[in-house]
């Protein structure tokens, strides 16, 4: 073996290994306080209201950057108060940064600050204080099941992309009724509920008509889904004092014989549901596209 060939092999191995390291935990390393700037929850009219967010330029998102003129409107949607799934208006006794009875007030991003009796969004300013449309002060925990299969042609053969040469992955996506954007069919974790229960419940409520396939779906979700991401979601409902965090798991039907064959049917908060090709062109609610990209990387699929 010549020295030039040895060098070529060594460089190839290094580049491949570096690519794996770069993608491992990629989203979790990007979406973190002091680095990530949310976009969806800034500089717009708050959904389902006439309340305009206070302007927050990119360079003034982080709390450690002085913004002396910052004076956001405080808003909590009127229908939130009195709901069984929502907190009471403050002040009331709260155990911040820990399990507060059955309510999980722990953030995936570590301990968040409490200022003037209010929890502070760990990512930064949003231009609005209060709870907005969210039920909990502090983190509001959700769970997102990313259900995937390989795209197949009429002969049942897996389809690869003509440019990348990699197999095309498909996911179950729902169209949200609130903003009409396509999204992962997830939902809120109920107090005291195991995330695995939330994942199965939300998928079946939003994307399936159970009929006589309930047992098969039950078994499919009993398999260990592959963890994709736990952390902050750049959700349009976030405020300075209430924000969305999620746990996302990938449930993959490799041969398409399980949920890959089910008849999808929109339900609950969805207006439509479909199998969607995964690629870098996909447009999804919040930062769901970043989460889905993690799945494509893990499956070595086309992006």
PDB file of C-alpha atoms in Angstrom:
ATOM      1  CA  UNK A   1       0.000   0.000   0.000  1.00  0.00           C
ATOM      2  CA  UNK A   2       1.481   3.358  -1.037  1.00  0.00           C
ATOM      3  CA  UNK A   3       1.786   6.270   1.377  1.00  0.00           C
ATOM      4  CA  UNK A   4      -0.595   8.293  -0.785  1.00  0.00           C
ATOM      5  CA  UNK A   5      -3.244   5.564  -0.552  1.00  0.00           C
ATOM      6  CA  UNK A   6      -2.787   5.313   3.214  1.00  0.00           C
ATOM      7  CA  UNK A   7      -3.249   9.066   3.514  1.00  0.00           C
ATOM      8  CA  UNK A   8      -6.383   8.953   1.363  1.00  0.00           C
ATOM      9  CA  UNK A   9      -7.915   6.168   3.502  1.00  0.00           C
ATOM     10  CA  UNK A  10      -7.021   7.971   6.726  1.00  0.00           C
ATOM     11  CA  UNK A  11      -8.643  11.212   5.528  1.00  0.00           C
ATOM     12  CA  UNK A  12     -11.772   9.348   4.386  1.00  0.00           C
ATOM     13  CA  UNK A  13     -12.166   7.649   7.769  1.00  0.00           C
ATOM     14  CA  UNK A  14     -11.610  10.923   9.596  1.00  0.00           C
ATOM     15  CA  UNK A  15     -14.193  12.791   7.534  1.00  0.00           C
ATOM     16  CA  UNK A  16     -16.792  10.049   7.986  1.00  0.00           C
ATOM     17  CA  UNK A  17     -16.188   9.888  11.739  1.00  0.00           C
ATOM     18  CA  UNK A  18     -16.323  13.677  12.016  1.00  0.00           C
ATOM     19  CA  UNK A  19     -19.668  13.690  10.189  1.00  0.00           C
ATOM     20  CA  UNK A  20     -21.110  11.189  12.663  1.00  0.00           C
ATOM     21  CA  UNK A  21     -19.868  13.199  15.640  1.00  0.00           C
ATOM     22  CA  UNK A  22     -21.177  16.432  14.174  1.00  0.00           C
ATOM     23  CA  UNK A  23     -24.677  15.000  13.727  1.00  0.00           C
ATOM     24  CA  UNK A  24     -24.888  13.130  17.032  1.00  0.00           C
ATOM     25  CA  UNK A  25     -27.061  15.222  19.311  1.00  0.00           C
ATOM     26  CA  UNK A  26     -26.959  18.018  16.732  1.00  0.00           C
ATOM     27  CA  UNK A  27     -30.316  19.585  17.555  1.00  0.00           C
ATOM     28  CA  UNK A  28     -29.829  19.312  21.310  1.00  0.00           C
ATOM     29  CA  UNK A  29     -26.504  21.131  21.019  1.00  0.00           C
ATOM     30  CA  UNK A  30     -27.971  23.926  18.877  1.00  0.00           C
ATOM     31  CA  UNK A  31     -31.204  24.611  20.782  1.00  0.00           C
ATOM     32  CA  UNK A  32     -29.755  25.770  24.065  1.00  0.00           C
ATOM     33  CA  UNK A  33     -29.824  28.981  26.108  1.00  0.00           C
ATOM     34  CA  UNK A  34     -27.251  31.556  25.083  1.00  0.00           C
ATOM     35  CA  UNK A  35     -26.862  30.078  21.599  1.00  0.00           C
ATOM     36  CA  UNK A  36     -30.283  29.546  20.033  1.00  0.00           C
ATOM     37  CA  UNK A  37     -32.527  32.509  19.132  1.00  0.00           C
ATOM     38  CA  UNK A  38     -36.201  31.695  18.788  1.00  0.00           C
ATOM     39  CA  UNK A  39     -37.976  33.194  15.777  1.00  0.00           C
ATOM     40  CA  UNK A  40     -41.603  32.025  15.719  1.00  0.00           C
ATOM     41  CA  UNK A  41     -42.487  33.695  19.033  1.00  0.00           C
ATOM     42  CA  UNK A  42     -41.181  37.194  18.259  1.00  0.00           C
ATOM     43  CA  UNK A  43     -42.272  40.358  16.445  1.00  0.00           C
ATOM     44  CA  UNK A  44     -45.814  39.433  15.483  1.00  0.00           C
ATOM     45  CA  UNK A  45     -49.415  39.556  16.672  1.00  0.00           C
ATOM     46  CA  UNK A  46     -50.032  36.873  19.272  1.00  0.00           C
ATOM     47  CA  UNK A  47     -52.296  34.114  17.868  1.00  0.00           C
ATOM     48  CA  UNK A  48     -56.050  34.289  18.540  1.00  0.00           C
ATOM     49  CA  UNK A  49     -55.703  37.844  19.875  1.00  0.00           C
ATOM     50  CA  UNK A  50     -55.124  41.460  18.864  1.00  0.00           C
ATOM     51  CA  UNK A  51     -52.084  41.740  21.127  1.00  0.00           C
ATOM     52  CA  UNK A  52     -48.885  42.769  19.372  1.00  0.00           C
ATOM     53  CA  UNK A  53     -45.593  41.532  20.781  1.00  0.00           C
ATOM     54  CA  UNK A  54     -43.023  44.106  21.860  1.00  0.00           C
ATOM     55  CA  UNK A  55     -40.226  44.257  19.287  1.00  0.00           C
ATOM     56  CA  UNK A  56     -37.262  42.007  20.081  1.00  0.00           C
ATOM     57  CA  UNK A  57     -34.369  42.334  17.588  1.00  0.00           C
ATOM     58  CA  UNK A  58     -32.015  39.384  17.142  1.00  0.00           C
ATOM     59  CA  UNK A  59     -29.257  41.018  19.171  1.00  0.00           C
ATOM     60  CA  UNK A  60     -31.573  41.637  22.146  1.00  0.00           C
ATOM     61  CA  UNK A  61     -33.105  38.177  22.573  1.00  0.00           C
ATOM     62  CA  UNK A  62     -30.846  36.978  25.400  1.00  0.00           C
ATOM     63  CA  UNK A  63     -31.676  38.143  28.912  1.00  0.00           C
ATOM     64  CA  UNK A  64     -28.060  38.992  29.726  1.00  0.00           C
ATOM     65  CA  UNK A  65     -28.092  41.714  27.050  1.00  0.00           C
ATOM     66  CA  UNK A  66     -29.485  44.993  28.476  1.00  0.00           C
ATOM     67  CA  UNK A  67     -32.740  46.212  26.893  1.00  0.00           C
ATOM     68  CA  UNK A  68     -33.818  49.160  29.048  1.00  0.00           C
ATOM     69  CA  UNK A  69     -36.859  50.073  26.959  1.00  0.00           C
ATOM     70  CA  UNK A  70     -38.224  46.520  26.980  1.00  0.00           C
ATOM     71  CA  UNK A  71     -41.855  46.701  28.111  1.00  0.00           C
ATOM     72  CA  UNK A  72     -43.891  43.730  26.867  1.00  0.00           C
ATOM     73  CA  UNK A  73     -47.653  43.500  27.239  1.00  0.00           C
ATOM     74  CA  UNK A  74     -48.838  40.813  29.673  1.00  0.00           C
ATOM     75  CA  UNK A  75     -51.494  38.567  28.185  1.00  0.00           C
ATOM     76  CA  UNK A  76     -53.194  35.336  29.173  1.00  0.00           C
ATOM     77  CA  UNK A  77     -56.051  34.153  26.971  1.00  0.00           C
ATOM     78  CA  UNK A  78     -59.351  34.594  28.871  1.00  0.00           C
ATOM     79  CA  UNK A  79     -60.466  31.006  28.327  1.00  0.00           C
ATOM     80  CA  UNK A  80     -57.356  29.629  30.107  1.00  0.00           C
ATOM     81  CA  UNK A  81     -58.421  30.619  33.615  1.00  0.00           C
ATOM     82  CA  UNK A  82     -60.434  27.945  35.382  1.00  0.00           C
ATOM     83  CA  UNK A  83     -59.418  25.120  33.042  1.00  0.00           C
ATOM     84  CA  UNK A  84     -58.515  21.849  34.777  1.00  0.00           C
ATOM     85  CA  UNK A  85     -55.344  21.555  32.664  1.00  0.00           C
ATOM     86  CA  UNK A  86     -54.127  25.062  33.486  1.00  0.00           C
ATOM     87  CA  UNK A  87     -52.454  26.814  36.413  1.00  0.00           C
ATOM     88  CA  UNK A  88     -54.149  29.447  38.477  1.00  0.00           C
ATOM     89  CA  UNK A  89     -53.190  33.104  38.001  1.00  0.00           C
ATOM     90  CA  UNK A  90     -50.140  33.958  40.094  1.00  0.00           C
ATOM     91  CA  UNK A  91     -49.408  34.366  42.918  1.00  0.00           C
ATOM     92  CA  UNK A  92     -49.979  30.859  44.307  1.00  0.00           C
ATOM     93  CA  UNK A  93     -47.612  28.380  45.880  1.00  0.00           C
ATOM     94  CA  UNK A  94     -45.413  26.871  43.182  1.00  0.00           C
ATOM     95  CA  UNK A  95     -42.421  24.525  43.335  1.00  0.00           C
ATOM     96  CA  UNK A  96     -40.324  25.855  40.488  1.00  0.00           C
ATOM     97  CA  UNK A  97     -37.687  23.715  38.739  1.00  0.00           C
ATOM     98  CA  UNK A  98     -39.026  20.463  40.206  1.00  0.00           C
ATOM     99  CA  UNK A  99     -41.986  18.128  40.167  1.00  0.00           C
ATOM    100  CA  UNK A 100     -44.795  20.129  41.707  1.00  0.00           C
ATOM    101  CA  UNK A 101     -47.188  17.370  42.737  1.00  0.00           C
ATOM    102  CA  UNK A 102     -48.161  15.768  39.416  1.00  0.00           C
ATOM    103  CA  UNK A 103     -47.062  18.794  37.382  1.00  0.00           C
ATOM    104  CA  UNK A 104     -43.578  18.609  35.904  1.00  0.00           C
ATOM    105  CA  UNK A 105     -41.967  22.057  36.167  1.00  0.00           C
ATOM    106  CA  UNK A 106     -38.460  20.855  35.296  1.00  0.00           C
ATOM    107  CA  UNK A 107     -36.885  22.234  32.112  1.00  0.00           C
ATOM    108  CA  UNK A 108     -34.695  20.112  29.849  1.00  0.00           C
ATOM    109  CA  UNK A 109     -32.340  23.089  29.734  1.00  0.00           C
ATOM    110  CA  UNK A 110     -31.518  23.164  33.418  1.00  0.00           C
ATOM    111  CA  UNK A 111     -32.650  25.568  36.116  1.00  0.00           C
ATOM    112  CA  UNK A 112     -34.544  28.583  34.821  1.00  0.00           C
ATOM    113  CA  UNK A 113     -34.574  31.877  36.704  1.00  0.00           C
ATOM    114  CA  UNK A 114     -37.476  33.268  38.701  1.00  0.00           C
ATOM    115  CA  UNK A 115     -37.761  37.036  38.427  1.00  0.00           C
ATOM    116  CA  UNK A 116     -40.428  39.049  40.244  1.00  0.00           C
ATOM    117  CA  UNK A 117     -42.155  35.770  41.064  1.00  0.00           C
ATOM    118  CA  UNK A 118     -42.337  34.687  37.406  1.00  0.00           C
ATOM    119  CA  UNK A 119     -40.375  31.966  35.582  1.00  0.00           C
ATOM    120  CA  UNK A 120     -38.115  33.333  32.855  1.00  0.00           C
ATOM    121  CA  UNK A 121     -38.031  31.770  29.398  1.00  0.00           C
ATOM    122  CA  UNK A 122     -34.555  30.147  29.213  1.00  0.00           C
ATOM    123  CA  UNK A 123     -34.062  31.050  25.550  1.00  0.00           C
ATOM    124  CA  UNK A 124     -34.814  34.748  25.961  1.00  0.00           C
ATOM    125  CA  UNK A 125     -37.291  37.544  25.337  1.00  0.00           C
ATOM    126  CA  UNK A 126     -40.427  36.935  23.285  1.00  0.00           C
ATOM    127  CA  UNK A 127     -42.058  40.368  23.432  1.00  0.00           C
ATOM    128  CA  UNK A 128     -44.942  39.132  25.592  1.00  0.00           C
ATOM    129  CA  UNK A 129     -45.325  38.197  29.254  1.00  0.00           C
ATOM    130  CA  UNK A 130     -48.076  36.118  30.877  1.00  0.00           C
ATOM    131  CA  UNK A 131     -49.134  32.657  29.719  1.00  0.00           C
ATOM    132  CA  UNK A 132     -50.743  33.475  26.404  1.00  0.00           C
ATOM    133  CA  UNK A 133     -52.475  30.316  25.189  1.00  0.00           C
ATOM    134  CA  UNK A 134     -50.403  27.973  27.345  1.00  0.00           C
ATOM    135  CA  UNK A 135     -51.725  26.350  30.487  1.00  0.00           C
ATOM    136  CA  UNK A 136     -48.625  26.228  32.687  1.00  0.00           C
ATOM    137  CA  UNK A 137     -46.284  28.858  33.996  1.00  0.00           C
ATOM    138  CA  UNK A 138     -42.778  27.813  32.997  1.00  0.00           C
ATOM    139  CA  UNK A 139     -42.261  24.732  30.800  1.00  0.00           C
ATOM    140  CA  UNK A 140     -45.289  23.144  29.150  1.00  0.00           C
ATOM    141  CA  UNK A 141     -44.293  19.575  28.321  1.00  0.00           C
ATOM    142  CA  UNK A 142     -45.377  17.867  25.113  1.00  0.00           C
ATOM    143  CA  UNK A 143     -44.529  14.583  23.386  1.00  0.00           C
ATOM    144  CA  UNK A 144     -44.026  14.142  19.639  1.00  0.00           C
ATOM    145  CA  UNK A 145     -44.156  10.695  17.983  1.00  0.00           C
ATOM    146  CA  UNK A 146     -42.363  10.758  14.638  1.00  0.00           C
ATOM    147  CA  UNK A 147     -43.817   7.732  12.837  1.00  0.00           C
ATOM    148  CA  UNK A 148     -41.869   6.817   9.717  1.00  0.00           C
ATOM    149  CA  UNK A 149     -41.700   4.286   6.877  1.00  0.00           C
ATOM    150  CA  UNK A 150     -39.668   3.996   3.671  1.00  0.00           C
ATOM    151  CA  UNK A 151     -41.274   5.364   0.511  1.00  0.00           C
ATOM    152  CA  UNK A 152     -42.055   2.509  -1.886  1.00  0.00           C
ATOM    153  CA  UNK A 153     -43.056   2.291  -5.541  1.00  0.00           C
ATOM    154  CA  UNK A 154     -45.971   0.296  -6.998  1.00  0.00           C
ATOM    155  CA  UNK A 155     -43.845  -2.862  -6.855  1.00  0.00           C
ATOM    156  CA  UNK A 156     -43.099  -2.431  -3.175  1.00  0.00           C
ATOM    157  CA  UNK A 157     -39.465  -1.448  -3.762  1.00  0.00           C
ATOM    158  CA  UNK A 158     -37.914   1.281  -1.616  1.00  0.00           C
ATOM    159  CA  UNK A 159     -37.518   4.532  -3.567  1.00  0.00           C
ATOM    160  CA  UNK A 160     -34.216   6.393  -3.479  1.00  0.00           C
ATOM    161  CA  UNK A 161     -33.695  10.063  -4.329  1.00  0.00           C
ATOM    162  CA  UNK A 162     -32.221  10.722  -7.770  1.00  0.00           C
ATOM    163  CA  UNK A 163     -29.733  13.294  -6.464  1.00  0.00           C
ATOM    164  CA  UNK A 164     -28.539  11.965  -3.114  1.00  0.00           C
ATOM    165  CA  UNK A 165     -28.992   8.282  -3.895  1.00  0.00           C
ATOM    166  CA  UNK A 166     -30.322   7.788  -0.370  1.00  0.00           C
ATOM    167  CA  UNK A 167     -33.652   6.129   0.415  1.00  0.00           C
ATOM    168  CA  UNK A 168     -36.600   8.469   0.908  1.00  0.00           C
ATOM    169  CA  UNK A 169     -38.219   8.409   4.330  1.00  0.00           C
ATOM    170  CA  UNK A 170     -41.877   9.280   4.882  1.00  0.00           C
ATOM    171  CA  UNK A 171     -43.515  10.503   8.090  1.00  0.00           C
ATOM    172  CA  UNK A 172     -47.068  10.881   9.311  1.00  0.00           C
ATOM    173  CA  UNK A 173     -47.820  14.610   9.365  1.00  0.00           C
ATOM    174  CA  UNK A 174     -50.976  16.389  10.467  1.00  0.00           C
ATOM    175  CA  UNK A 175     -52.247  19.772   9.404  1.00  0.00           C
ATOM    176  CA  UNK A 176     -52.925  21.816  12.539  1.00  0.00           C
ATOM    177  CA  UNK A 177     -56.305  23.482  12.791  1.00  0.00           C
ATOM    178  CA  UNK A 178     -54.930  26.630  14.477  1.00  0.00           C
ATOM    179  CA  UNK A 179     -52.299  27.800  11.976  1.00  0.00           C
ATOM    180  CA  UNK A 180     -52.901  25.342   9.072  1.00  0.00           C
ATOM    181  CA  UNK A 181     -49.249  24.287   9.115  1.00  0.00           C
ATOM    182  CA  UNK A 182     -48.133  20.671   8.837  1.00  0.00           C
ATOM    183  CA  UNK A 183     -46.656  19.195  11.999  1.00  0.00           C
ATOM    184  CA  UNK A 184     -45.693  16.108  13.976  1.00  0.00           C
ATOM    185  CA  UNK A 185     -48.918  14.666  15.531  1.00  0.00           C
ATOM    186  CA  UNK A 186     -47.981  15.371  19.149  1.00  0.00           C
ATOM    187  CA  UNK A 187     -49.680  16.808  22.189  1.00  0.00           C
ATOM    188  CA  UNK A 188     -49.425  17.802  25.817  1.00  0.00           C
ATOM    189  CA  UNK A 189     -48.297  15.423  28.549  1.00  0.00           C
ATOM    190  CA  UNK A 190     -51.031  15.165  31.184  1.00  0.00           C
ATOM    191  CA  UNK A 191     -50.046  15.629  34.846  1.00  0.00           C
ATOM    192  CA  UNK A 192     -48.455  12.436  36.166  1.00  0.00           C
ATOM    193  CA  UNK A 193     -48.597  10.787  32.741  1.00  0.00           C
ATOM    194  CA  UNK A 194     -45.745   8.747  31.290  1.00  0.00           C
ATOM    195  CA  UNK A 195     -44.473  10.215  28.036  1.00  0.00           C
ATOM    196  CA  UNK A 196     -44.894   6.855  26.273  1.00  0.00           C
ATOM    197  CA  UNK A 197     -48.625   6.979  26.987  1.00  0.00           C
ATOM    198  CA  UNK A 198     -48.843  10.516  25.585  1.00  0.00           C
ATOM    199  CA  UNK A 199     -47.034   9.509  22.392  1.00  0.00           C
ATOM    200  CA  UNK A 200     -49.450   6.679  21.622  1.00  0.00           C
ATOM    201  CA  UNK A 201     -52.555   8.619  22.625  1.00  0.00           C
ATOM    202  CA  UNK A 202     -51.765  11.706  20.593  1.00  0.00           C
ATOM    203  CA  UNK A 203     -50.861   9.741  17.476  1.00  0.00           C
ATOM    204  CA  UNK A 204     -54.046   7.676  17.551  1.00  0.00           C
ATOM    205  CA  UNK A 205     -56.257  10.677  18.342  1.00  0.00           C
ATOM    206  CA  UNK A 206     -54.826  12.920  15.640  1.00  0.00           C
ATOM    207  CA  UNK A 207     -53.869  10.557  12.840  1.00  0.00           C
ATOM    208  CA  UNK A 208     -55.800   7.267  13.004  1.00  0.00           C
ATOM    209  CA  UNK A 209     -59.227   5.729  12.834  1.00  0.00           C
ATOM    210  CA  UNK A 210     -58.725   2.780  15.171  1.00  0.00           C
ATOM    211  CA  UNK A 211     -61.429   0.421  13.887  1.00  0.00           C
ATOM    212  CA  UNK A 212     -60.133  -3.111  14.519  1.00  0.00           C
ATOM    213  CA  UNK A 213     -56.410  -2.208  14.372  1.00  0.00           C
ATOM    214  CA  UNK A 214     -56.107  -1.039  17.960  1.00  0.00           C
ATOM    215  CA  UNK A 215     -54.122  -4.049  19.153  1.00  0.00           C
ATOM    216  CA  UNK A 216     -51.575  -3.734  16.344  1.00  0.00           C
ATOM    217  CA  UNK A 217     -51.044  -0.042  17.101  1.00  0.00           C
ATOM    218  CA  UNK A 218     -50.704  -0.881  20.796  1.00  0.00           C
ATOM    219  CA  UNK A 219     -47.949  -3.391  20.012  1.00  0.00           C
ATOM    220  CA  UNK A 220     -46.220  -1.016  17.595  1.00  0.00           C
ATOM    221  CA  UNK A 221     -45.916   1.690  20.228  1.00  0.00           C
ATOM    222  CA  UNK A 222     -44.771  -0.801  22.863  1.00  0.00           C
ATOM    223  CA  UNK A 223     -41.544  -1.223  20.936  1.00  0.00           C
ATOM    224  CA  UNK A 224     -38.893   1.153  22.144  1.00  0.00           C
ATOM    225  CA  UNK A 225     -39.056   4.292  20.067  1.00  0.00           C
ATOM    226  CA  UNK A 226     -35.674   5.849  19.331  1.00  0.00           C
ATOM    227  CA  UNK A 227     -35.073   9.078  21.223  1.00  0.00           C
ATOM    228  CA  UNK A 228     -34.558  12.034  18.897  1.00  0.00           C
ATOM    229  CA  UNK A 229     -34.781  15.197  20.973  1.00  0.00           C
ATOM    230  CA  UNK A 230     -35.766  16.619  24.349  1.00  0.00           C
ATOM    231  CA  UNK A 231     -35.893  20.371  24.745  1.00  0.00           C
ATOM    232  CA  UNK A 232     -37.291  23.755  23.796  1.00  0.00           C
ATOM    233  CA  UNK A 233     -39.731  24.184  20.921  1.00  0.00           C
ATOM    234  CA  UNK A 234     -39.786  27.473  19.006  1.00  0.00           C
ATOM    235  CA  UNK A 235     -43.571  27.604  19.247  1.00  0.00           C
ATOM    236  CA  UNK A 236     -45.654  30.626  18.224  1.00  0.00           C
ATOM    237  CA  UNK A 237     -47.479  30.449  21.592  1.00  0.00           C
ATOM    238  CA  UNK A 238     -44.382  30.935  23.764  1.00  0.00           C
ATOM    239  CA  UNK A 239     -44.080  33.913  26.073  1.00  0.00           C
ATOM    240  CA  UNK A 240     -41.498  35.285  28.502  1.00  0.00           C
ATOM    241  CA  UNK A 241     -43.066  33.208  31.287  1.00  0.00           C
ATOM    242  CA  UNK A 242     -44.512  30.138  29.546  1.00  0.00           C
ATOM    243  CA  UNK A 243     -42.923  28.027  26.849  1.00  0.00           C
ATOM    244  CA  UNK A 244     -43.158  24.683  25.062  1.00  0.00           C
ATOM    245  CA  UNK A 245     -40.690  21.821  25.537  1.00  0.00           C
ATOM    246  CA  UNK A 246     -41.014  18.388  23.976  1.00  0.00           C
ATOM    247  CA  UNK A 247     -39.746  14.833  23.984  1.00  0.00           C
ATOM    248  CA  UNK A 248     -39.577  13.437  20.449  1.00  0.00           C
ATOM    249  CA  UNK A 249     -39.220   9.712  19.659  1.00  0.00           C
ATOM    250  CA  UNK A 250     -39.017   8.017  16.284  1.00  0.00           C
ATOM    251  CA  UNK A 251     -41.195   4.927  15.739  1.00  0.00           C
ATOM    252  CA  UNK A 252     -40.089   3.352  12.473  1.00  0.00           C
ATOM    253  CA  UNK A 253     -42.039   0.758  10.469  1.00  0.00           C
ATOM    254  CA  UNK A 254     -39.125  -0.641   8.479  1.00  0.00           C
ATOM    255  CA  UNK A 255     -41.021  -2.988   6.161  1.00  0.00           C
ATOM    256  CA  UNK A 256     -44.219  -0.920   6.086  1.00  0.00           C
ATOM    257  CA  UNK A 257     -46.360  -3.819   7.265  1.00  0.00           C
ATOM    258  CA  UNK A 258     -47.651  -2.223  10.466  1.00  0.00           C
ATOM    259  CA  UNK A 259     -48.771   1.397  10.803  1.00  0.00           C
ATOM    260  CA  UNK A 260     -47.397   1.934   7.313  1.00  0.00           C
ATOM    261  CA  UNK A 261     -50.498   0.136   6.007  1.00  0.00           C
ATOM    262  CA  UNK A 262     -53.098   1.860   8.181  1.00  0.00           C
ATOM    263  CA  UNK A 263     -55.731   4.211   6.817  1.00  0.00           C
ATOM    264  CA  UNK A 264     -54.897   7.642   8.194  1.00  0.00           C
ATOM    265  CA  UNK A 265     -57.749   9.810   9.398  1.00  0.00           C
ATOM    266  CA  UNK A 266     -57.496  13.315  10.835  1.00  0.00           C
ATOM    267  CA  UNK A 267     -58.973  13.863  14.259  1.00  0.00           C
ATOM    268  CA  UNK A 268     -58.788  15.912  17.445  1.00  0.00           C
ATOM    269  CA  UNK A 269     -56.907  19.163  16.618  1.00  0.00           C
ATOM    270  CA  UNK A 270     -55.976  18.138  13.061  1.00  0.00           C
ATOM    271  CA  UNK A 271     -57.762  19.152   9.869  1.00  0.00           C
ATOM    272  CA  UNK A 272     -55.810  16.793   7.617  1.00  0.00           C
ATOM    273  CA  UNK A 273     -53.289  13.950   7.834  1.00  0.00           C
ATOM    274  CA  UNK A 274     -50.975  12.294   5.304  1.00  0.00           C
ATOM    275  CA  UNK A 275     -47.739  10.424   4.691  1.00  0.00           C
ATOM    276  CA  UNK A 276     -45.213  13.120   3.783  1.00  0.00           C
ATOM    277  CA  UNK A 277     -41.855  12.710   2.057  1.00  0.00           C
ATOM    278  CA  UNK A 278     -39.005  13.887   4.275  1.00  0.00           C
ATOM    279  CA  UNK A 279     -36.483  16.253   2.685  1.00  0.00           C
ATOM    280  CA  UNK A 280     -34.707  19.528   3.283  1.00  0.00           C
ATOM    281  CA  UNK A 281     -37.623  21.304   1.582  1.00  0.00           C
ATOM    282  CA  UNK A 282     -40.177  20.240   4.179  1.00  0.00           C
ATOM    283  CA  UNK A 283     -42.042  23.106   5.892  1.00  0.00           C
ATOM    284  CA  UNK A 284     -43.397  22.317   9.348  1.00  0.00           C
ATOM    285  CA  UNK A 285     -44.817  24.024  12.425  1.00  0.00           C
ATOM    286  CA  UNK A 286     -42.349  25.573  14.922  1.00  0.00           C
ATOM    287  CA  UNK A 287     -38.923  23.886  14.692  1.00  0.00           C
ATOM    288  CA  UNK A 288     -40.402  20.468  13.873  1.00  0.00           C
ATOM    289  CA  UNK A 289     -38.362  20.370  10.637  1.00  0.00           C
ATOM    290  CA  UNK A 290     -35.160  20.441  12.715  1.00  0.00           C
ATOM    291  CA  UNK A 291     -36.423  17.510  14.775  1.00  0.00           C
ATOM    292  CA  UNK A 292     -37.382  15.557  11.652  1.00  0.00           C
ATOM    293  CA  UNK A 293     -33.942  16.229  10.162  1.00  0.00           C
ATOM    294  CA  UNK A 294     -32.470  14.394  13.156  1.00  0.00           C
ATOM    295  CA  UNK A 295     -34.513  11.342  12.177  1.00  0.00           C
ATOM    296  CA  UNK A 296     -33.272  11.502   8.588  1.00  0.00           C
ATOM    297  CA  UNK A 297     -29.690  11.641   9.836  1.00  0.00           C
ATOM    298  CA  UNK A 298     -30.198   8.710  12.208  1.00  0.00           C
ATOM    299  CA  UNK A 299     -31.797   6.604   9.437  1.00  0.00           C
ATOM    300  CA  UNK A 300     -29.207   7.672   6.840  1.00  0.00           C
ATOM    301  CA  UNK A 301     -32.122   8.778   4.673  1.00  0.00           C
ATOM    302  CA  UNK A 302     -32.382  11.484   2.032  1.00  0.00           C
ATOM    303  CA  UNK A 303     -32.668  15.032   3.368  1.00  0.00           C
TER     304      UNK A 303
END
